[in-house]
Short mmCIF file of the C-alpha atoms (twelve columns), coordinates in Angstrom:
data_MODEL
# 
_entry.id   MODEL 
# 
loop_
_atom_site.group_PDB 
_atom_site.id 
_atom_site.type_symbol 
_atom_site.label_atom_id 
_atom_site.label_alt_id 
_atom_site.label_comp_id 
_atom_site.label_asym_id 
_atom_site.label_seq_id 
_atom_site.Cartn_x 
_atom_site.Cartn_y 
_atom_site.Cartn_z 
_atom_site.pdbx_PDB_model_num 
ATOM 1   C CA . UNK A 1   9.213   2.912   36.953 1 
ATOM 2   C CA . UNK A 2   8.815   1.568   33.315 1 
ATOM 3   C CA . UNK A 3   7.901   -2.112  33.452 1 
ATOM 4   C CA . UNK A 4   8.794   -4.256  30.879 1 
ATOM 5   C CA . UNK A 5   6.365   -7.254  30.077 1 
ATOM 6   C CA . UNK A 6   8.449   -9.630  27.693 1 
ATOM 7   C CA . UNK A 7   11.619  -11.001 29.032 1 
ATOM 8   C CA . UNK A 8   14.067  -9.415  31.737 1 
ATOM 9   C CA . UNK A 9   17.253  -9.360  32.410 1 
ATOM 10  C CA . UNK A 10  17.570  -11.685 35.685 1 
ATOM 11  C CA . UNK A 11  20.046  -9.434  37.869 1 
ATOM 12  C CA . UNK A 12  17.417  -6.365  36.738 1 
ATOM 13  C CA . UNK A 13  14.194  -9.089  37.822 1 
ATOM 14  C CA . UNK A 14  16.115  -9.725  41.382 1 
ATOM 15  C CA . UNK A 15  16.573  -5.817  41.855 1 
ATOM 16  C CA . UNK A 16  13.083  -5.104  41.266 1 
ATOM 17  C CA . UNK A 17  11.687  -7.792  43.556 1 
ATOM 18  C CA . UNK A 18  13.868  -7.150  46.563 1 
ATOM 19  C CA . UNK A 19  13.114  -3.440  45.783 1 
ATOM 20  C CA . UNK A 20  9.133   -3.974  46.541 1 
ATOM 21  C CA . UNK A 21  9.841   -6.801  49.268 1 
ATOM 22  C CA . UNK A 22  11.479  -4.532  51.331 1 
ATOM 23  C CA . UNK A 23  9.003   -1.576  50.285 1 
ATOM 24  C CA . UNK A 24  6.279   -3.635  51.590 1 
ATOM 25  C CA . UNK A 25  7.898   -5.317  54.466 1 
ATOM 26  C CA . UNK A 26  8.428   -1.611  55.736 1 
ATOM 27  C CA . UNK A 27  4.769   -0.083  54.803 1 
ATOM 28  C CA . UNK A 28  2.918   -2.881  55.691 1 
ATOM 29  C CA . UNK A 29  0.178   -0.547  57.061 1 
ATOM 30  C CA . UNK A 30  -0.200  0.995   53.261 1 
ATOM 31  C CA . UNK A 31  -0.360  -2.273  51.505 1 
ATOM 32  C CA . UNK A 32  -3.314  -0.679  49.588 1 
ATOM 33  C CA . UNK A 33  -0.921  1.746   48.012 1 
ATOM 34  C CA . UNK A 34  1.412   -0.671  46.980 1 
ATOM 35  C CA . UNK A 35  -1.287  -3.076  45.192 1 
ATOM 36  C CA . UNK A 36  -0.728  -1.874  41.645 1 
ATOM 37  C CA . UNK A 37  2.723   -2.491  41.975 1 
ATOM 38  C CA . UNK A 38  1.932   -6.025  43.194 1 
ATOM 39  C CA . UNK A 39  -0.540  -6.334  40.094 1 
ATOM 40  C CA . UNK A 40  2.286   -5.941  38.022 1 
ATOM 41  C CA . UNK A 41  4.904   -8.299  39.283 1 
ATOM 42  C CA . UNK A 42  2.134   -11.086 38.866 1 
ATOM 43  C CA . UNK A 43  1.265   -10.146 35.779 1 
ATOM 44  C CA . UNK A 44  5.024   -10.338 34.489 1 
ATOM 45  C CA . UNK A 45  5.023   -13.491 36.575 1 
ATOM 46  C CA . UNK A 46  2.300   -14.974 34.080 1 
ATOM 47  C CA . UNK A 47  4.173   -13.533 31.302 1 
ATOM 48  C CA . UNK A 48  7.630   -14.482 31.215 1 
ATOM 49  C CA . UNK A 49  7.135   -17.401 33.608 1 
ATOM 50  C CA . UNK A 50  10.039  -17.300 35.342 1 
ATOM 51  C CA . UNK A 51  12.241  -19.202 37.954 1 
ATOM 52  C CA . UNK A 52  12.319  -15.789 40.363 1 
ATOM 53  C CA . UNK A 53  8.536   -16.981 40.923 1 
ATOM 54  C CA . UNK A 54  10.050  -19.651 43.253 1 
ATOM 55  C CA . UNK A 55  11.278  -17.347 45.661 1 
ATOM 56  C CA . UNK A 56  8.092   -15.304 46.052 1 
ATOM 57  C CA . UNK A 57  7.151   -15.562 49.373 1 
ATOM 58  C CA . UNK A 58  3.523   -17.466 50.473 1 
ATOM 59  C CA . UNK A 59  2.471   -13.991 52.401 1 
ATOM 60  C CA . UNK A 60  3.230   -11.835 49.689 1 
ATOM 61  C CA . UNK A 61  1.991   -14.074 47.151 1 
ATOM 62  C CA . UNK A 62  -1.246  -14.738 48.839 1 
ATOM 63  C CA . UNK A 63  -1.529  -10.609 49.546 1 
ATOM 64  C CA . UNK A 64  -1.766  -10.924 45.467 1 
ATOM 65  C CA . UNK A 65  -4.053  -12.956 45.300 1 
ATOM 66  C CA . UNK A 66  -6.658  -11.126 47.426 1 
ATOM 67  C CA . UNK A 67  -5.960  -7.310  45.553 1 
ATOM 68  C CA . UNK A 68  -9.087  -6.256  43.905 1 
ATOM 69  C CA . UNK A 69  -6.381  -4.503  41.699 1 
ATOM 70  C CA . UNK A 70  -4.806  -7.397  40.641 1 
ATOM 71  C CA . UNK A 71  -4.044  -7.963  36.947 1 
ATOM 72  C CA . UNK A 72  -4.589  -10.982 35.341 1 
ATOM 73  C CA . UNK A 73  -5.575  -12.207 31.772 1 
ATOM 74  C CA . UNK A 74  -7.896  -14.738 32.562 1 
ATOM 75  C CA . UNK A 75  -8.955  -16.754 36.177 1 
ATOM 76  C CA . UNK A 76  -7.380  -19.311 34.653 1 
ATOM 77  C CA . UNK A 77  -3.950  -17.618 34.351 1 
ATOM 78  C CA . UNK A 78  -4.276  -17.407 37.985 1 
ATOM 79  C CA . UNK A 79  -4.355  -21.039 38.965 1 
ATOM 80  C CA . UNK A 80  -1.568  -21.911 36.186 1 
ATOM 81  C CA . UNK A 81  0.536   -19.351 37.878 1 
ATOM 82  C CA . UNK A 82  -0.520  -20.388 41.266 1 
ATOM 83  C CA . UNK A 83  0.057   -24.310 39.979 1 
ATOM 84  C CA . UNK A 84  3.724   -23.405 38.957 1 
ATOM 85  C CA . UNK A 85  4.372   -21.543 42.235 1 
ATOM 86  C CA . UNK A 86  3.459   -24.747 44.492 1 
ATOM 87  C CA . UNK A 87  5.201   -26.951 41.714 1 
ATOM 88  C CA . UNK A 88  8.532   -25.133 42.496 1 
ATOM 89  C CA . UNK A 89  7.849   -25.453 45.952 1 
ATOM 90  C CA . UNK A 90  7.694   -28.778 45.867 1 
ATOM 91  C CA . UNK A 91  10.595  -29.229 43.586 1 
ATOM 92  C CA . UNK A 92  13.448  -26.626 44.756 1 
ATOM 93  C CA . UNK A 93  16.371  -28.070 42.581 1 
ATOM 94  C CA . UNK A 94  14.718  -26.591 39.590 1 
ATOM 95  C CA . UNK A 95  17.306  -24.834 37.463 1 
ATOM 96  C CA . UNK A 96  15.147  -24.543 34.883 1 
ATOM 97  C CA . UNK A 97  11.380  -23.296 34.498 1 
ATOM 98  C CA . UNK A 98  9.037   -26.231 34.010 1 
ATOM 99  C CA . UNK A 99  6.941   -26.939 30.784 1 
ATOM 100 C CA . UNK A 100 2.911   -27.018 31.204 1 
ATOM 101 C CA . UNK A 101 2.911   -30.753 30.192 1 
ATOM 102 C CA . UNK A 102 5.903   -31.326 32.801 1 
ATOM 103 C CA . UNK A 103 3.073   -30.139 35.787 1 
ATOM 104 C CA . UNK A 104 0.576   -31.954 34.941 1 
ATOM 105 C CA . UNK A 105 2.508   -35.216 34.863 1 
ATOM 106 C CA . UNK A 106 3.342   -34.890 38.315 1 
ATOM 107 C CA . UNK A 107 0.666   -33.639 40.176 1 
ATOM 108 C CA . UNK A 108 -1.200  -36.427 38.312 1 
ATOM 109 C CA . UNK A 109 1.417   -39.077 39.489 1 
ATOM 110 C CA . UNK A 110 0.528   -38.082 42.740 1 
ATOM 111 C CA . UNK A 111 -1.273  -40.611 44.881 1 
ATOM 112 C CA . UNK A 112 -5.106  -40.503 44.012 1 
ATOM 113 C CA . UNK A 113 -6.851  -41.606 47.233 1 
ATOM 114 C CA . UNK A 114 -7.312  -37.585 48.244 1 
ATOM 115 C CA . UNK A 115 -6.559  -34.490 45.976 1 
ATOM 116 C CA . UNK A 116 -2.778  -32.733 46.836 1 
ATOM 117 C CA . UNK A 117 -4.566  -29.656 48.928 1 
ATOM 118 C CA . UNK A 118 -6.141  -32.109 51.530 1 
ATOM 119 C CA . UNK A 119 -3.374  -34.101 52.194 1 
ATOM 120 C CA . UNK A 120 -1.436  -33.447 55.377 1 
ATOM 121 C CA . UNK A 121 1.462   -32.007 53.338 1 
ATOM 122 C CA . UNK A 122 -1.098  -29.784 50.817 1 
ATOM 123 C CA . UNK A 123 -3.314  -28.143 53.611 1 
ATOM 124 C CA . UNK A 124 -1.151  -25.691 54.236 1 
ATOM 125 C CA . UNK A 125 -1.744  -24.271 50.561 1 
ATOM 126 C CA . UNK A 126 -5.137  -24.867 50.089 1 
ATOM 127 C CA . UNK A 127 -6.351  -20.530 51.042 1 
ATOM 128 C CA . UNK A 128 -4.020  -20.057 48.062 1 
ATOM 129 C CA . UNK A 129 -6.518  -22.015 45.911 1 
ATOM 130 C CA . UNK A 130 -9.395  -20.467 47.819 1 
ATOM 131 C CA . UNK A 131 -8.191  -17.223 46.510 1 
ATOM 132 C CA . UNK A 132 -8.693  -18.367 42.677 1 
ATOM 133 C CA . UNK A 133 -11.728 -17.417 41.451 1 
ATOM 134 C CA . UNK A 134 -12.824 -20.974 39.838 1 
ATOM 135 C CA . UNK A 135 -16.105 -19.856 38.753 1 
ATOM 136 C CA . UNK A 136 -14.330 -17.837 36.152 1 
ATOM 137 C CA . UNK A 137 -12.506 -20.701 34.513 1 
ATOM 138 C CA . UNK A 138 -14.774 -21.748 31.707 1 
ATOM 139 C CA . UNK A 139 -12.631 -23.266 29.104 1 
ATOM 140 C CA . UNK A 140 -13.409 -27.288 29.396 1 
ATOM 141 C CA . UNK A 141 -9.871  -27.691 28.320 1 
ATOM 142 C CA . UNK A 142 -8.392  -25.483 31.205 1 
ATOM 143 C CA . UNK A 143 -11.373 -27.757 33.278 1 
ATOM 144 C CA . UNK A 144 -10.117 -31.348 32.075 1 
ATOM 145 C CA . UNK A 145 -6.488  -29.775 33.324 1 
ATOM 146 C CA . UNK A 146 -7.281  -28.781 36.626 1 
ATOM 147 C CA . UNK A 147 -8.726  -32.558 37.262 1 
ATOM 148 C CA . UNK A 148 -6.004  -33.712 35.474 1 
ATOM 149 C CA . UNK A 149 -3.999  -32.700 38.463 1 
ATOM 150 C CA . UNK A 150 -5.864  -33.025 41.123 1 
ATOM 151 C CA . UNK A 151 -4.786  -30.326 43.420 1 
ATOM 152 C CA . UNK A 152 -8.480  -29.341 44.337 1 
ATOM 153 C CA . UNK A 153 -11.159 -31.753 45.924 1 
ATOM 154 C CA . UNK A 154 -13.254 -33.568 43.671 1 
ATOM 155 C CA . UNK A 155 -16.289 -31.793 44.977 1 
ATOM 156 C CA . UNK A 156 -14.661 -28.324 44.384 1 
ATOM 157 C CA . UNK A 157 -14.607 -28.983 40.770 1 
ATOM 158 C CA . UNK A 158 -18.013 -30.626 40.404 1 
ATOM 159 C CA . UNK A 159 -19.607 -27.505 41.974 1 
ATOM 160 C CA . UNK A 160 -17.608 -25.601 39.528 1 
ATOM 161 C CA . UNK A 161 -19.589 -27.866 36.856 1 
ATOM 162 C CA . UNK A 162 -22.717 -27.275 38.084 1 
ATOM 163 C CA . UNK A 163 -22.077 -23.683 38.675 1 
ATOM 164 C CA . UNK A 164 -21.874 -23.541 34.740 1 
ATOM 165 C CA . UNK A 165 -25.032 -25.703 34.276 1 
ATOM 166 C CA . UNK A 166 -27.048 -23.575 36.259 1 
ATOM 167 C CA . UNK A 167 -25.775 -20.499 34.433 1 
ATOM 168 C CA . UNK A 168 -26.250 -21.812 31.149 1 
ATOM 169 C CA . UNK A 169 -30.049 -23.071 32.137 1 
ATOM 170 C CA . UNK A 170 -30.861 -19.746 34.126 1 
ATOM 171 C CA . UNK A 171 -30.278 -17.353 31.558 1 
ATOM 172 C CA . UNK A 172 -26.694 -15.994 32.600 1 
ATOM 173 C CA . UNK A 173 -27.516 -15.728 36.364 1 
ATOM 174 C CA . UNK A 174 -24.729 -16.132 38.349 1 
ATOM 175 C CA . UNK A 175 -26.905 -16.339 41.222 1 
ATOM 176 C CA . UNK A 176 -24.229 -17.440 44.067 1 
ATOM 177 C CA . UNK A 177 -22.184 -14.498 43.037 1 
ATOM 178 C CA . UNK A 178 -22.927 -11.293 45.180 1 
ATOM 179 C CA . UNK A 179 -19.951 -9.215  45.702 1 
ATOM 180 C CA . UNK A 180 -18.645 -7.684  42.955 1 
ATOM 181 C CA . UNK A 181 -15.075 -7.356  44.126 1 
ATOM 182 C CA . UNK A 182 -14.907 -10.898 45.004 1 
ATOM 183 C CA . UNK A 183 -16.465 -12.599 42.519 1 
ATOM 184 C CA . UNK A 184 -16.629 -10.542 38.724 1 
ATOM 185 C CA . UNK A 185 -14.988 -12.682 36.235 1 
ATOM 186 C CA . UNK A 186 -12.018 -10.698 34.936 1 
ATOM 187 C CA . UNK A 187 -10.255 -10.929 31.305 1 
ATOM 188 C CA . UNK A 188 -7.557  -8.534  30.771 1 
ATOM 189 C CA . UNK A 189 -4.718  -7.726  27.961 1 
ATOM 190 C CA . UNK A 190 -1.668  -5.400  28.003 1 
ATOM 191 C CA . UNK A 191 -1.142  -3.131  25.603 1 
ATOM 192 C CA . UNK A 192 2.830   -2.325  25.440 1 
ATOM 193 C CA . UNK A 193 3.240   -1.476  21.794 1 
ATOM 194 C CA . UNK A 194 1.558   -0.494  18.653 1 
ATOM 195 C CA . UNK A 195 -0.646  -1.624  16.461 1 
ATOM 196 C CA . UNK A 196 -3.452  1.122   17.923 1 
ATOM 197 C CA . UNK A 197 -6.190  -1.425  17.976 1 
ATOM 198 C CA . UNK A 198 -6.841  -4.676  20.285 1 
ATOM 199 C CA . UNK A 199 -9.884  -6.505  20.547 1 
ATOM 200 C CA . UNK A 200 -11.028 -9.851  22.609 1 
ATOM 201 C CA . UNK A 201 -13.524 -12.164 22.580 1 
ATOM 202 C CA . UNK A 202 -15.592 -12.708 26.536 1 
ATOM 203 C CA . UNK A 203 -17.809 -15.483 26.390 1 
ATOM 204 C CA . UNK A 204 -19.922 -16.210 29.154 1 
ATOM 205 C CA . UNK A 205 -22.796 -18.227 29.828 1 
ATOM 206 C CA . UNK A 206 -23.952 -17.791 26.359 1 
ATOM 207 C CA . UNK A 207 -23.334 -14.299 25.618 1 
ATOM 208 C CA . UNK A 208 -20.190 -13.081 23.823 1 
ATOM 209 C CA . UNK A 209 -18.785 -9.552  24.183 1 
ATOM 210 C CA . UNK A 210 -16.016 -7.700  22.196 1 
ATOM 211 C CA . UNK A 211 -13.638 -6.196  24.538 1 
ATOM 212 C CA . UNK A 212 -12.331 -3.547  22.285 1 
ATOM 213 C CA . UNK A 213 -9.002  -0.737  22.690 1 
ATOM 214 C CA . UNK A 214 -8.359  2.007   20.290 1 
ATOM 215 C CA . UNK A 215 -5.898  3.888   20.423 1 
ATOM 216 C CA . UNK A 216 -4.377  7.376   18.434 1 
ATOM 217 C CA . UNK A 217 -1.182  8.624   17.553 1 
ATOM 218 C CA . UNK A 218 -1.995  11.452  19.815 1 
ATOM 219 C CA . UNK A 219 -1.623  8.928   22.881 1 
ATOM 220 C CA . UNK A 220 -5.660  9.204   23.278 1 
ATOM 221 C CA . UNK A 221 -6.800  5.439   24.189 1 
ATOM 222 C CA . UNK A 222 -10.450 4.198   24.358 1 
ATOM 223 C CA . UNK A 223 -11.862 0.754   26.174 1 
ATOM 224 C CA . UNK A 224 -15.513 -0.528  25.853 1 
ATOM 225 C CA . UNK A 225 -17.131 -3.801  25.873 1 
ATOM 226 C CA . UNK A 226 -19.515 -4.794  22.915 1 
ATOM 227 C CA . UNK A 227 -22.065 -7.654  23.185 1 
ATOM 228 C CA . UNK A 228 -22.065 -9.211  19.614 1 
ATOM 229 C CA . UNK A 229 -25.050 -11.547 17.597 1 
ATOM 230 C CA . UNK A 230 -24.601 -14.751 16.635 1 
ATOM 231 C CA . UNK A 231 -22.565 -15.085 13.526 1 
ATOM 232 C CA . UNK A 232 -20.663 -11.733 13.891 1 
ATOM 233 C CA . UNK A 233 -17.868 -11.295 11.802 1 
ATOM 234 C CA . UNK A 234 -15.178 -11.062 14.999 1 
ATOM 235 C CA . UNK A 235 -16.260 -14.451 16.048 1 
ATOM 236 C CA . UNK A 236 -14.398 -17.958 15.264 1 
ATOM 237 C CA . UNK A 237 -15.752 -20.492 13.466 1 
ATOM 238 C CA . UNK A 238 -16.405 -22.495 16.807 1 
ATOM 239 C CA . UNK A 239 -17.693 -19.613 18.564 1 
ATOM 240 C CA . UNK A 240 -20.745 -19.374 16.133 1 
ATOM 241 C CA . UNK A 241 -21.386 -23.154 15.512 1 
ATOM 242 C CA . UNK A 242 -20.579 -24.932 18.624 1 
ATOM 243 C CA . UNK A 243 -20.664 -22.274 21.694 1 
ATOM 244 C CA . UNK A 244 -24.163 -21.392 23.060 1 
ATOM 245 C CA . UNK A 245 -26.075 -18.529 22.529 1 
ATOM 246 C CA . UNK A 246 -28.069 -16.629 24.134 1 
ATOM 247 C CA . UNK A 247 -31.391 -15.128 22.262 1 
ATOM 248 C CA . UNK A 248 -32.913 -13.159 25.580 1 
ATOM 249 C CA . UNK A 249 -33.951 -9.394  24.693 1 
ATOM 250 C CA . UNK A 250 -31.534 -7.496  26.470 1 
ATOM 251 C CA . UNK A 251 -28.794 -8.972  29.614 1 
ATOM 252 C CA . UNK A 252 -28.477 -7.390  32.620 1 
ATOM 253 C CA . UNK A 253 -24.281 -6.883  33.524 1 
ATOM 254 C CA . UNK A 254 -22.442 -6.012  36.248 1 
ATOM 255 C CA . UNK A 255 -19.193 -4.289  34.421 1 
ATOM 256 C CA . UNK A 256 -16.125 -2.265  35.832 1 
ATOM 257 C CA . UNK A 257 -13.489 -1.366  33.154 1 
ATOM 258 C CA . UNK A 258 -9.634  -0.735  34.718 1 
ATOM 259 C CA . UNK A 259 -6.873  0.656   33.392 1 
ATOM 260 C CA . UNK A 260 -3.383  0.973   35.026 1 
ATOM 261 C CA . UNK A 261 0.221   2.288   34.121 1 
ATOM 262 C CA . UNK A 262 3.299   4.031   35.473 1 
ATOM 263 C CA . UNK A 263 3.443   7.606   34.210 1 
ATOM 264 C CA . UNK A 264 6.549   9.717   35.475 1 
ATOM 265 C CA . UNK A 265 7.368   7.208   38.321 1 
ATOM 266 C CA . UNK A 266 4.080   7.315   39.764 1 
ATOM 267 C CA . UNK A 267 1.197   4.925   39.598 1 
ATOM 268 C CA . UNK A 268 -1.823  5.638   38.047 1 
ATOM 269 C CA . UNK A 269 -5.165  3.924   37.450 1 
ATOM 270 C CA . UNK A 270 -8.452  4.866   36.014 1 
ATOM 271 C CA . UNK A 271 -11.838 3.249   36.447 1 
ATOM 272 C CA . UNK A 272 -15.419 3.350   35.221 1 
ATOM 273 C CA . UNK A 273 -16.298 2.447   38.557 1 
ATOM 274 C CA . UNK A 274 -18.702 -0.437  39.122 1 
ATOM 275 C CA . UNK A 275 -21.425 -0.446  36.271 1 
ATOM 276 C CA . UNK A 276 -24.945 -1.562  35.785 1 
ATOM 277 C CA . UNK A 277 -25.990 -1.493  32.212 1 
ATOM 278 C CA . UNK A 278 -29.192 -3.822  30.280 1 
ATOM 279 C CA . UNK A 279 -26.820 -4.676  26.909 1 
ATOM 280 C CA . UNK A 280 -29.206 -5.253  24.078 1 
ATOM 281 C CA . UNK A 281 -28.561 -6.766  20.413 1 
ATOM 282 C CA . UNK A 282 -29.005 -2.584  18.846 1 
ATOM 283 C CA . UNK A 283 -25.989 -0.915  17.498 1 
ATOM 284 C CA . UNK A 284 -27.334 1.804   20.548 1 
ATOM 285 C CA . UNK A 285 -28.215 -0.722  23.303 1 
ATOM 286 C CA . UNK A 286 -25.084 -2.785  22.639 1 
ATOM 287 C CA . UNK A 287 -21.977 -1.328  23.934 1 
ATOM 288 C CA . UNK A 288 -20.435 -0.262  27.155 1 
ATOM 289 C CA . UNK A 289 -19.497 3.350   28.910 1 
ATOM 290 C CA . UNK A 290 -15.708 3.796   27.150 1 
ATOM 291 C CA . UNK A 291 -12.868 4.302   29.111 1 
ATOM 292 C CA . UNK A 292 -10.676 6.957   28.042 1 
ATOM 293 C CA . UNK A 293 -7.455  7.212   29.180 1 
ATOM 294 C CA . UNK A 294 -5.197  10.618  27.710 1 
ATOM 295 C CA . UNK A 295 -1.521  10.618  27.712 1 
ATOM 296 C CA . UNK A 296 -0.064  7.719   28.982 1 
ATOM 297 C CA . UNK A 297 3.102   5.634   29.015 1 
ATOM 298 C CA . UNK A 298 2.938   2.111   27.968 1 
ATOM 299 C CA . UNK A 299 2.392   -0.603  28.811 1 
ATOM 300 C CA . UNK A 300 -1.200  0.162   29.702 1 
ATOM 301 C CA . UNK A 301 -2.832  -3.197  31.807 1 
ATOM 302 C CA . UNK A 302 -6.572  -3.123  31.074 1 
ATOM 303 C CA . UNK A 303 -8.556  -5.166  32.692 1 
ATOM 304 C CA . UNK A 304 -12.628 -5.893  32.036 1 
ATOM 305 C CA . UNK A 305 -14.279 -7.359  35.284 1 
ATOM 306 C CA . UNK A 306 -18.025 -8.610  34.703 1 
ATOM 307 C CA . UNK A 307 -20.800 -10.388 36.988 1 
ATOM 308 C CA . UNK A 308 -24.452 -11.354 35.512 1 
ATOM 309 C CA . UNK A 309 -26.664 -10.799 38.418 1 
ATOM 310 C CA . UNK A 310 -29.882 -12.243 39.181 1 
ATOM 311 C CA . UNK A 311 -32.693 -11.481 36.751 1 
# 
């Protein structure tokens, strides 16, 4: 089935959706199968950001959520679609999908003596937001947001704080995080239609990698990750002046890169598997195993996972 990632036809977004409900609700016992199909409808979910998201059911949602094959393009992208979700629960008569700047308003016109998920009325979602992986939220933007609203305890986000601090001092160690599957930061991208060529910028704890895909007109695609030096041509202005780097010698990482798609009906994904790799500042020493992936249909949902362990 050839998934569109842009906009959808409503009648054709209602098909699909009841089409995998029922699916599921009938092979409960092979959810695993079914988890790239899941991966999908969230990440169209973060795409097109629409109403259907309402009627998703908490289960199913949550079932998400937990799928180490779970697409997403950021951690953040996670809470904002997990934000919306609870939004619309809250608000049923919605005809119309909310803006952004319409959330925030009212979760932050909400009563400030607790935060919304330990309230009597929010406890019921707060394993939804245990789910997110915070630790992978680094923008201080996407940071001042999520206080902004006040949907997570006060103490959740100041651990997230000094989750960073700790990282930043100890030289990338992410020392609380010890299951891979669990707890690797992931940054993802689809790639649906040309130009051959897509490239991202992971910044973490002071080091920076280019996550890189190159395709060919022979429908031969390649994925690697790149750690770049300060000042490399690929990085923003801001990125080289104001965002920290790291100098150390070489970094040990924890990488898996993913790749998923629909070819001839039938769901396919290829891995690297789970990766441990010393990148170095050398054109040699710098750059990931590739991921090759050899006649596929688009779109293509790659997704780079990565964990610094302790050094």
């Amino acid at each position: 089935m050839a998934i569109k990632t842009k906009s959808y036809e409503n009648s054709h977004w209602k098909q699909f959706y009841m089409n995998v409900k029922i699916k599921l609700r009938l092979t409960t016992e092979m959810c695993g199968k079914w988890s790239i199909f899941l991966s999908i409808i969230i990440s169209c979910l973060q795409l097109s950001n629409n109403i259907q998201l309402r009627e998703m059911p908490m289960d199913l949602l949550q079932k998400i959520l937990k799928s180490n094959r779970l697409f997403t393009y950021n951690e953040f992208s996670v809470y904002r679609t997990l934000s919306y979700w609870l939004f619309m629960q809250l608000n049923p008569h919605l005809q119309l999908m909310p803006s952004h700047s319409t959330i925030l308003s009212y979760f932050n016109s909400l009563p400030k003596t607790s935060s919304f998920v330990e309230r009597d009325d929010g406890q019921i979602y707060s394993p939804m937001f245990s789910a997110v992986r915070l630790h992978g939220i680094l923008d201080t933007g996407n940071i001042q947001d999520m206080q902004l609203m006040n949907i997570l305890p006060r103490d959740t986000l100041i651990d997230l704080l000094s989750q960073h601090y700790h990282s930043l001092q100890g030289g990338g160690d992410m020392s609380l995080m010890k299951n891979f599957n669990n707890c690797a930061i992931r940054q993802g991208f689809v790639i649906d239609s040309d130009p051959l060529y897509h490239s991202e910028i992971l910044s973490l704890h002071g080091f920076h990698f280019e996550l890189k895909g190159v395709g060919s007109r022979d429908g031969i695609y390649s994925f690697y990750m790149q750690r770049l030096k300060p000042g490399d041509p690929v990085l923003s202005f801001r990125q080289c002046e104001r965002q920290t780097f790291s100098m150390r010698a070489d970094r040990e990482v924890r990488y898996c890169i993913t790749a998923q798609y629909v070819k001839k009906g039938e769901n396919q994904l290829q891995t690297t598997g789970i990766k441990s790799q010393k990148f170095a500042l050398g054109e040699k020493t710098s750059k990931s195993e590739v991921l090759q992936v050899v006649g596929v249909e688009k779109p293509l949902y790659i997704q780079f996972s990565v964990l610094f362990p302790t050094s």
